[in-house]
Amino acid sequence: MDNYPSLAGKLWLVGAGPGDPDLLTLRAARLLESADIVVHDGLVGAGVLALIPPHVERISVAKQRSRHTMKQERINELLVREARAGKQVVRLKGGDPFIFGRGGEELDAARAAGIACEVVPGITAAAGCAAQAGLPLTHREDASAVSFVAGQCKDLTEQDWSGLAGHGRTLVIYMGLATASAIADKLIAEGVSPGLPVAVVERGTTPEARVLRSLLADLGDLVARERVASPALIIVGKVAARADALDCLGTPGISSVLKDISCEY
Ligand code: SAH
């Protein structure tokens, strides 16, 4: 992209939070009111989209029926073009723009094009889903470290899974539904206890949310049996036993087993 200054256009990379419109920041809500155009992805909740005033132009770059997402370069070009035309462009992204949101790439594109750009954080799915489940991601007794990991990487080989779970750690897996079973196998092969609790939160913070709980060894079965649908988040770690969730272990009385777990994770 060539380098010439925009008129007074500006790009705002805005986090829309995990779904519930009440979890939008005040700044994000204000920007939706004052924007000339909102470019949003498919993860942004309907309740949030409903806050965009009718006079504001709206473009979806969500997955189309053909299942093709608008290529990231095309999105970057669109954002730069609209800002260069002097518009206040709000790029609205699910959760936080900088957590698996490719916000960094859009920021780079804006900077390279000399477009003023500001980032507005949003509540990322991990925080929203944990809150919904009443599950503290850290806890003085259970976990003093948290990792956010993308589960969709090719063959899972791009990720070093060692040390991410167990031993006072919480592992939060984004985009991990399709690979849930393989991830569980991988973690167990790395020495993580198959009896480590897991929680799966589907459509966190929305009225349709489901929170399911199981053990690591049963994660793949749980996802398949319960037909867990996207978006869903997988939380692996001792803290998952604290989730206010449906236990899906197929074993009567397993809740008490989970509460009594004393093996070293
Ligand atoms: N930028 C987003 C993440 C985008 S990646 C954020 O900060 O939250 C998309 C993944 O996020 C989904 O596959 C899912 O794993 C997770 N996710 C997003 N919203 C969710 C929700 N409401 N409930 C459960 N998982 C969610």
Tab-separated table of C-alpha atoms and ligand atoms in Angstrom:
chain	number	residue	atom	x	y	z
A	1	MET	CA	0.000	0.000	0.000
A	2	ASP	CA	1.394	3.414	-0.907
A	3	ASN	CA	1.944	6.055	1.676
A	4	TYR	CA	-0.131	9.209	1.574
A	5	PRO	CA	-1.875	10.843	4.468
A	6	SER	CA	-5.593	10.318	4.946
A	7	LEU	CA	-7.881	13.344	5.167
A	8	ALA	CA	-9.476	13.185	8.606
A	9	GLY	CA	-10.474	9.557	8.389
A	10	LYS	CA	-9.617	7.221	11.194
A	11	LEU	CA	-9.740	3.519	11.896
A	12	TRP	CA	-10.965	2.226	15.240
A	13	LEU	CA	-10.257	-1.422	16.031
A	14	VAL	CA	-13.018	-2.139	18.494
A	15	GLY	CA	-13.648	-5.200	20.651
A	16	ALA	CA	-17.325	-6.157	20.779
A	17	GLY	CA	-16.945	-8.527	23.731
A	18	PRO	CA	-18.120	-12.132	23.830
A	19	GLY	CA	-21.757	-11.661	22.843
A	20	ASP	CA	-23.853	-9.987	25.536
A	21	PRO	CA	-24.303	-6.326	24.494
A	22	ASP	CA	-24.159	-5.278	28.157
A	23	LEU	CA	-20.512	-6.317	28.100
A	24	LEU	CA	-19.582	-3.750	25.483
A	25	THR	CA	-17.332	-0.965	26.781
A	26	LEU	CA	-18.801	2.531	27.004
A	27	ARG	CA	-16.219	3.656	24.456
A	28	ALA	CA	-17.256	0.979	21.991
A	29	ALA	CA	-20.934	1.908	22.408
A	30	ARG	CA	-20.119	5.599	21.820
A	31	LEU	CA	-18.087	4.791	18.720
A	32	LEU	CA	-20.935	2.774	17.205
A	33	GLU	CA	-23.043	5.931	17.499
A	34	SER	CA	-20.500	8.232	15.901
A	35	ALA	CA	-19.111	5.944	13.184
A	36	ASP	CA	-19.620	6.530	9.476
A	37	ILE	CA	-19.172	2.853	8.731
A	38	VAL	CA	-18.954	-0.355	10.802
A	39	VAL	CA	-17.122	-3.357	9.365
A	40	HIS	CA	-17.895	-6.393	11.503
A	41	ASP	CA	-17.158	-10.090	11.579
A	42	GLY	CA	-19.496	-13.021	12.213
A	43	LEU	CA	-18.700	-13.415	15.877
A	44	VAL	CA	-20.244	-10.085	16.853
A	45	GLY	CA	-23.487	-10.760	18.718
A	46	ALA	CA	-26.861	-9.751	17.281
A	47	GLY	CA	-27.529	-7.613	20.358
A	48	VAL	CA	-24.370	-5.621	19.699
A	49	LEU	CA	-25.174	-5.180	16.000
A	50	ALA	CA	-28.603	-3.891	17.013
A	51	LEU	CA	-26.877	-0.937	18.701
A	52	ILE	CA	-25.566	0.346	15.357
A	53	PRO	CA	-27.827	3.240	14.332
A	54	PRO	CA	-29.666	2.717	11.013
A	55	HIS	CA	-27.902	5.642	9.293
A	56	VAL	CA	-24.469	4.077	9.870
A	57	GLU	CA	-23.215	2.051	6.929
A	58	ARG	CA	-22.603	-1.563	7.844
A	59	ILE	CA	-20.477	-4.167	6.088
A	60	SER	CA	-20.189	-7.794	7.191
A	61	VAL	CA	-16.998	-9.646	6.429
A	62	ALA	CA	-18.365	-12.782	8.073
A	63	LYS	CA	-18.245	-16.205	6.492
A	64	GLN	CA	-20.610	-16.297	3.556
A	65	ARG	CA	-22.723	-19.310	2.617
A	66	SER	CA	-19.936	-20.357	0.279
A	67	ARG	CA	-17.909	-20.694	3.501
A	68	HIS	CA	-15.293	-18.297	2.159
A	69	THR	CA	-14.294	-15.538	4.508
A	70	MET	CA	-13.251	-12.259	2.939
A	71	LYS	CA	-9.493	-12.562	2.622
A	72	GLN	CA	-7.613	-10.589	5.252
A	73	GLU	CA	-5.832	-8.507	2.580
A	74	ARG	CA	-9.205	-7.537	1.119
A	75	ILE	CA	-10.434	-6.499	4.562
A	76	ASN	CA	-7.290	-4.443	5.118
A	77	GLU	CA	-7.778	-2.729	1.756
A	78	LEU	CA	-11.412	-1.985	2.547
A	79	LEU	CA	-10.540	-0.428	5.911
A	80	VAL	CA	-7.770	1.705	4.416
A	81	ARG	CA	-9.926	2.804	1.474
A	82	GLU	CA	-12.813	3.893	3.681
A	83	ALA	CA	-10.566	5.758	6.124
A	84	ARG	CA	-8.787	7.487	3.222
A	85	ALA	CA	-12.161	8.660	2.006
A	86	GLY	CA	-12.330	10.615	5.266
A	87	LYS	CA	-14.640	8.272	7.182
A	88	GLN	CA	-14.629	7.250	10.828
A	89	VAL	CA	-14.277	3.516	10.327
A	90	VAL	CA	-15.157	1.138	13.166
A	91	ARG	CA	-13.762	-2.343	12.670
A	92	LEU	CA	-15.880	-4.323	15.127
A	93	LYS	CA	-14.479	-7.673	16.204
A	94	GLY	CA	-15.748	-10.338	18.588
A	95	GLY	CA	-14.080	-10.368	22.002
A	96	ASP	CA	-10.854	-8.393	22.035
A	97	PRO	CA	-9.309	-7.254	18.735
A	98	PHE	CA	-5.851	-8.436	19.753
A	99	ILE	CA	-6.724	-11.937	20.971
A	100	PHE	CA	-6.899	-14.244	17.936
A	101	GLY	CA	-8.640	-11.436	16.109
A	102	ARG	CA	-6.043	-10.512	13.472
A	103	GLY	CA	-6.311	-6.987	14.860
A	104	GLY	CA	-2.529	-6.741	14.763
A	105	GLU	CA	-2.549	-7.239	10.999
A	106	GLU	CA	-5.168	-4.542	10.524
A	107	LEU	CA	-3.207	-2.166	12.733
A	108	ASP	CA	-0.080	-2.840	10.652
A	109	ALA	CA	-2.000	-2.173	7.428
A	110	ALA	CA	-3.380	1.110	8.773
A	111	ARG	CA	0.048	2.235	9.948
A	112	ALA	CA	1.651	1.309	6.623
A	113	ALA	CA	-0.981	3.398	4.854
A	114	GLY	CA	-0.516	6.365	7.199
A	115	ILE	CA	-4.034	6.028	8.619
A	116	ALA	CA	-4.646	7.106	12.215
A	117	CYS	CA	-5.735	4.083	14.197
A	118	GLU	CA	-6.885	3.475	17.749
A	119	VAL	CA	-7.623	0.211	19.530
A	120	VAL	CA	-10.515	-0.252	21.929
A	121	PRO	CA	-10.184	-3.401	24.030
A	122	GLY	CA	-13.039	-5.824	24.512
A	123	ILE	CA	-13.771	-8.627	26.939
A	124	THR	CA	-12.159	-11.669	25.405
A	125	ALA	CA	-14.069	-14.973	25.255
A	126	ALA	CA	-11.904	-16.528	27.979
A	127	ALA	CA	-12.891	-13.856	30.496
A	128	GLY	CA	-16.543	-13.821	29.405
A	129	CYS	CA	-16.946	-17.593	29.373
A	130	ALA	CA	-15.159	-18.056	32.686
A	131	ALA	CA	-17.428	-15.466	34.274
A	132	GLN	CA	-20.499	-17.190	32.865
A	133	ALA	CA	-19.329	-20.505	34.308
A	134	GLY	CA	-18.422	-19.025	37.701
A	135	LEU	CA	-14.957	-20.375	37.020
A	136	PRO	CA	-11.943	-18.347	38.155
A	137	LEU	CA	-9.151	-18.705	35.577
A	138	THR	CA	-6.633	-18.160	38.346
A	139	HIS	CA	-7.065	-19.209	41.946
A	140	ARG	CA	-4.538	-19.110	44.744
A	141	GLU	CA	-5.094	-22.807	45.419
A	142	ASP	CA	-5.328	-24.041	41.827
A	143	ALA	CA	-3.665	-21.920	39.161
A	144	SER	CA	-1.178	-19.071	39.005
A	145	ALA	CA	-0.735	-19.017	35.238
A	146	VAL	CA	-3.116	-18.975	32.265
A	147	SER	CA	-2.398	-19.668	28.601
A	148	PHE	CA	-4.624	-18.746	25.671
A	149	VAL	CA	-4.020	-21.119	22.765
A	150	ALA	CA	-5.542	-21.453	19.299
A	151	GLY	CA	-6.656	-25.041	18.728
A	152	GLN	CA	-7.067	-24.945	14.987
A	153	CYS	CA	-3.407	-25.039	13.971
A	154	LYS	CA	-2.424	-27.561	11.339
A	155	ASP	CA	-1.974	-31.083	12.772
A	156	LEU	CA	-1.494	-29.352	16.112
A	157	THR	CA	2.208	-29.463	15.305
A	158	GLU	CA	2.639	-25.691	15.141
A	159	GLN	CA	2.016	-25.536	18.863
A	160	ASP	CA	4.278	-26.736	21.637
A	161	TRP	CA	1.742	-28.289	24.017
A	162	SER	CA	4.221	-29.183	26.727
A	163	GLY	CA	3.838	-27.371	30.011
A	164	LEU	CA	0.617	-25.617	29.011
A	165	ALA	CA	-1.697	-27.581	31.312
A	166	GLY	CA	-1.547	-29.101	34.775
A	167	HIS	CA	0.847	-28.045	37.551
A	168	GLY	CA	-0.977	-24.923	38.655
A	169	ARG	CA	-1.819	-23.812	35.133
A	170	THR	CA	-5.043	-23.111	33.313
A	171	LEU	CA	-5.191	-23.702	29.573
A	172	VAL	CA	-7.852	-21.910	27.550
A	173	ILE	CA	-8.335	-23.188	24.015
A	174	TYR	CA	-9.966	-20.967	21.403
A	175	MET	CA	-11.211	-22.480	18.116
A	176	GLY	CA	-10.587	-25.973	19.475
A	177	LEU	CA	-13.846	-27.819	18.827
A	178	ALA	CA	-12.744	-29.720	15.735
A	179	THR	CA	-9.454	-30.702	17.318
A	180	ALA	CA	-10.675	-31.243	20.897
A	181	SER	CA	-10.044	-34.956	20.912
A	182	ALA	CA	-6.600	-34.646	19.322
A	183	ILE	CA	-5.648	-31.877	21.756
A	184	ALA	CA	-6.664	-34.024	24.723
A	185	ASP	CA	-4.547	-36.903	23.357
A	186	LYS	CA	-1.630	-34.576	22.801
A	187	LEU	CA	-1.799	-33.147	26.328
A	188	ILE	CA	-2.081	-36.615	27.861
A	189	ALA	CA	0.910	-37.738	25.769
A	190	GLU	CA	2.796	-34.746	27.210
A	191	GLY	CA	2.140	-36.138	30.687
A	192	VAL	CA	-0.977	-34.217	31.699
A	193	SER	CA	-3.334	-36.258	33.889
A	194	PRO	CA	-6.299	-37.727	31.937
A	195	GLY	CA	-8.340	-36.967	35.068
A	196	LEU	CA	-7.748	-33.220	34.865
A	197	PRO	CA	-11.093	-31.375	34.827
A	198	VAL	CA	-12.217	-29.559	31.686
A	199	ALA	CA	-15.081	-27.163	31.085
A	200	VAL	CA	-16.568	-26.359	27.691
A	201	VAL	CA	-18.518	-23.140	27.311
A	202	GLU	CA	-20.709	-22.816	24.247
A	203	ARG	CA	-21.991	-19.382	23.208
A	204	GLY	CA	-20.711	-17.857	26.435
A	205	THR	CA	-22.505	-14.781	27.847
A	206	THR	CA	-25.542	-15.287	25.608
A	207	PRO	CA	-28.946	-16.579	26.780
A	208	GLU	CA	-28.251	-19.824	24.859
A	209	ALA	CA	-25.006	-20.506	26.727
A	210	ARG	CA	-24.185	-24.029	27.857
A	211	VAL	CA	-21.460	-24.917	30.300
A	212	LEU	CA	-20.394	-28.557	30.299
A	213	ARG	CA	-17.823	-30.243	32.441
A	214	SER	CA	-15.868	-33.413	32.031
A	215	LEU	CA	-12.398	-34.874	32.426
A	216	LEU	CA	-9.592	-34.388	29.923
A	217	ALA	CA	-9.720	-38.000	28.721
A	218	ASP	CA	-13.435	-37.567	27.880
A	219	LEU	CA	-13.188	-34.186	26.152
A	220	GLY	CA	-13.541	-35.505	22.580
A	221	ASP	CA	-16.524	-37.676	23.511
A	222	LEU	CA	-18.188	-34.816	25.328
A	223	VAL	CA	-17.893	-32.452	22.365
A	224	ALA	CA	-19.254	-35.092	19.973
A	225	ARG	CA	-22.004	-36.441	22.237
A	226	GLU	CA	-23.304	-33.024	23.231
A	227	ARG	CA	-22.928	-31.723	19.663
A	228	VAL	CA	-21.174	-28.648	21.002
A	229	ALA	CA	-21.412	-25.900	18.411
A	230	SER	CA	-19.191	-22.934	17.615
A	231	PRO	CA	-18.343	-20.586	19.174
A	232	ALA	CA	-17.135	-22.582	22.112
A	233	LEU	CA	-14.207	-22.368	24.446
A	234	ILE	CA	-12.404	-25.205	26.217
A	235	ILE	CA	-10.889	-24.608	29.638
A	236	VAL	CA	-8.487	-27.228	30.948
A	237	GLY	CA	-7.245	-27.193	34.513
A	238	LYS	CA	-8.070	-27.754	38.135
A	239	VAL	CA	-10.119	-24.543	38.172
A	240	ALA	CA	-12.575	-26.171	35.735
A	241	ALA	CA	-13.832	-28.317	38.626
A	242	ARG	CA	-15.144	-25.087	40.141
A	243	ALA	CA	-17.369	-24.383	37.134
A	244	ASP	CA	-21.041	-24.021	37.792
A	245	ALA	CA	-21.779	-26.543	35.061
A	246	LEU	CA	-23.518	-29.651	33.945
A	247	ASP	CA	-21.331	-32.673	34.572
A	248	CYS	CA	-21.159	-34.866	31.498
A	249	LEU	CA	-19.143	-37.795	32.680
A	250	GLY	CA	-21.758	-40.496	32.386
A	251	THR	CA	-20.992	-41.465	35.962
A	252	PRO	CA	-23.506	-40.864	38.741
A	253	GLY	CA	-22.199	-38.812	41.620
A	254	ILE	CA	-19.183	-37.627	39.662
A	255	SER	CA	-19.568	-34.069	40.964
A	256	SER	CA	-18.420	-35.202	44.357
A	257	VAL	CA	-15.554	-37.086	42.740
A	258	LEU	CA	-14.483	-33.886	40.993
A	259	LYS	CA	-14.655	-31.893	44.206
A	260	ASP	CA	-12.478	-34.463	45.957
A	261	ILE	CA	-9.847	-34.728	43.259
A	262	SER	CA	-6.520	-34.684	44.992
A	263	CYS	CA	-4.223	-36.216	42.383
A	264	GLU	CA	-1.307	-34.054	41.345
A	265	TYR	CA	-2.054	-32.330	38.034
B	1	SAH	N1	-11.128	-12.095	19.376
B	1	SAH	C1	-11.965	-13.116	19.987
B	1	SAH	C2	-11.560	-14.514	19.595
B	1	SAH	C3	-11.693	-14.809	18.119
B	1	SAH	S1	-11.296	-16.471	17.747
B	1	SAH	C4	-11.928	-12.944	21.502
B	1	SAH	O1	-11.113	-12.184	22.028
B	1	SAH	O2	-12.742	-13.590	22.171
B	1	SAH	C5	-12.875	-17.243	17.755
B	1	SAH	C6	-13.008	-18.192	18.925
B	1	SAH	O3	-13.275	-17.481	20.124
B	1	SAH	C7	-14.167	-19.157	18.808
B	1	SAH	O4	-13.850	-20.259	17.984
B	1	SAH	C8	-14.343	-19.578	20.256
B	1	SAH	O5	-13.357	-20.499	20.641
B	1	SAH	C9	-14.057	-18.282	20.989
B	1	SAH	N2	-15.299	-17.548	21.304
B	1	SAH	C10	-15.629	-16.327	20.896
B	1	SAH	N3	-16.806	-15.935	21.415
B	1	SAH	C11	-17.236	-16.965	22.185
B	1	SAH	C12	-18.385	-17.187	22.996
B	1	SAH	N4	-19.337	-16.266	23.104
B	1	SAH	N5	-18.479	-18.357	23.648
B	1	SAH	C13	-17.531	-19.291	23.533
B	1	SAH	N6	-16.413	-19.146	22.800
B	1	SAH	C14	-16.262	-17.992	22.129
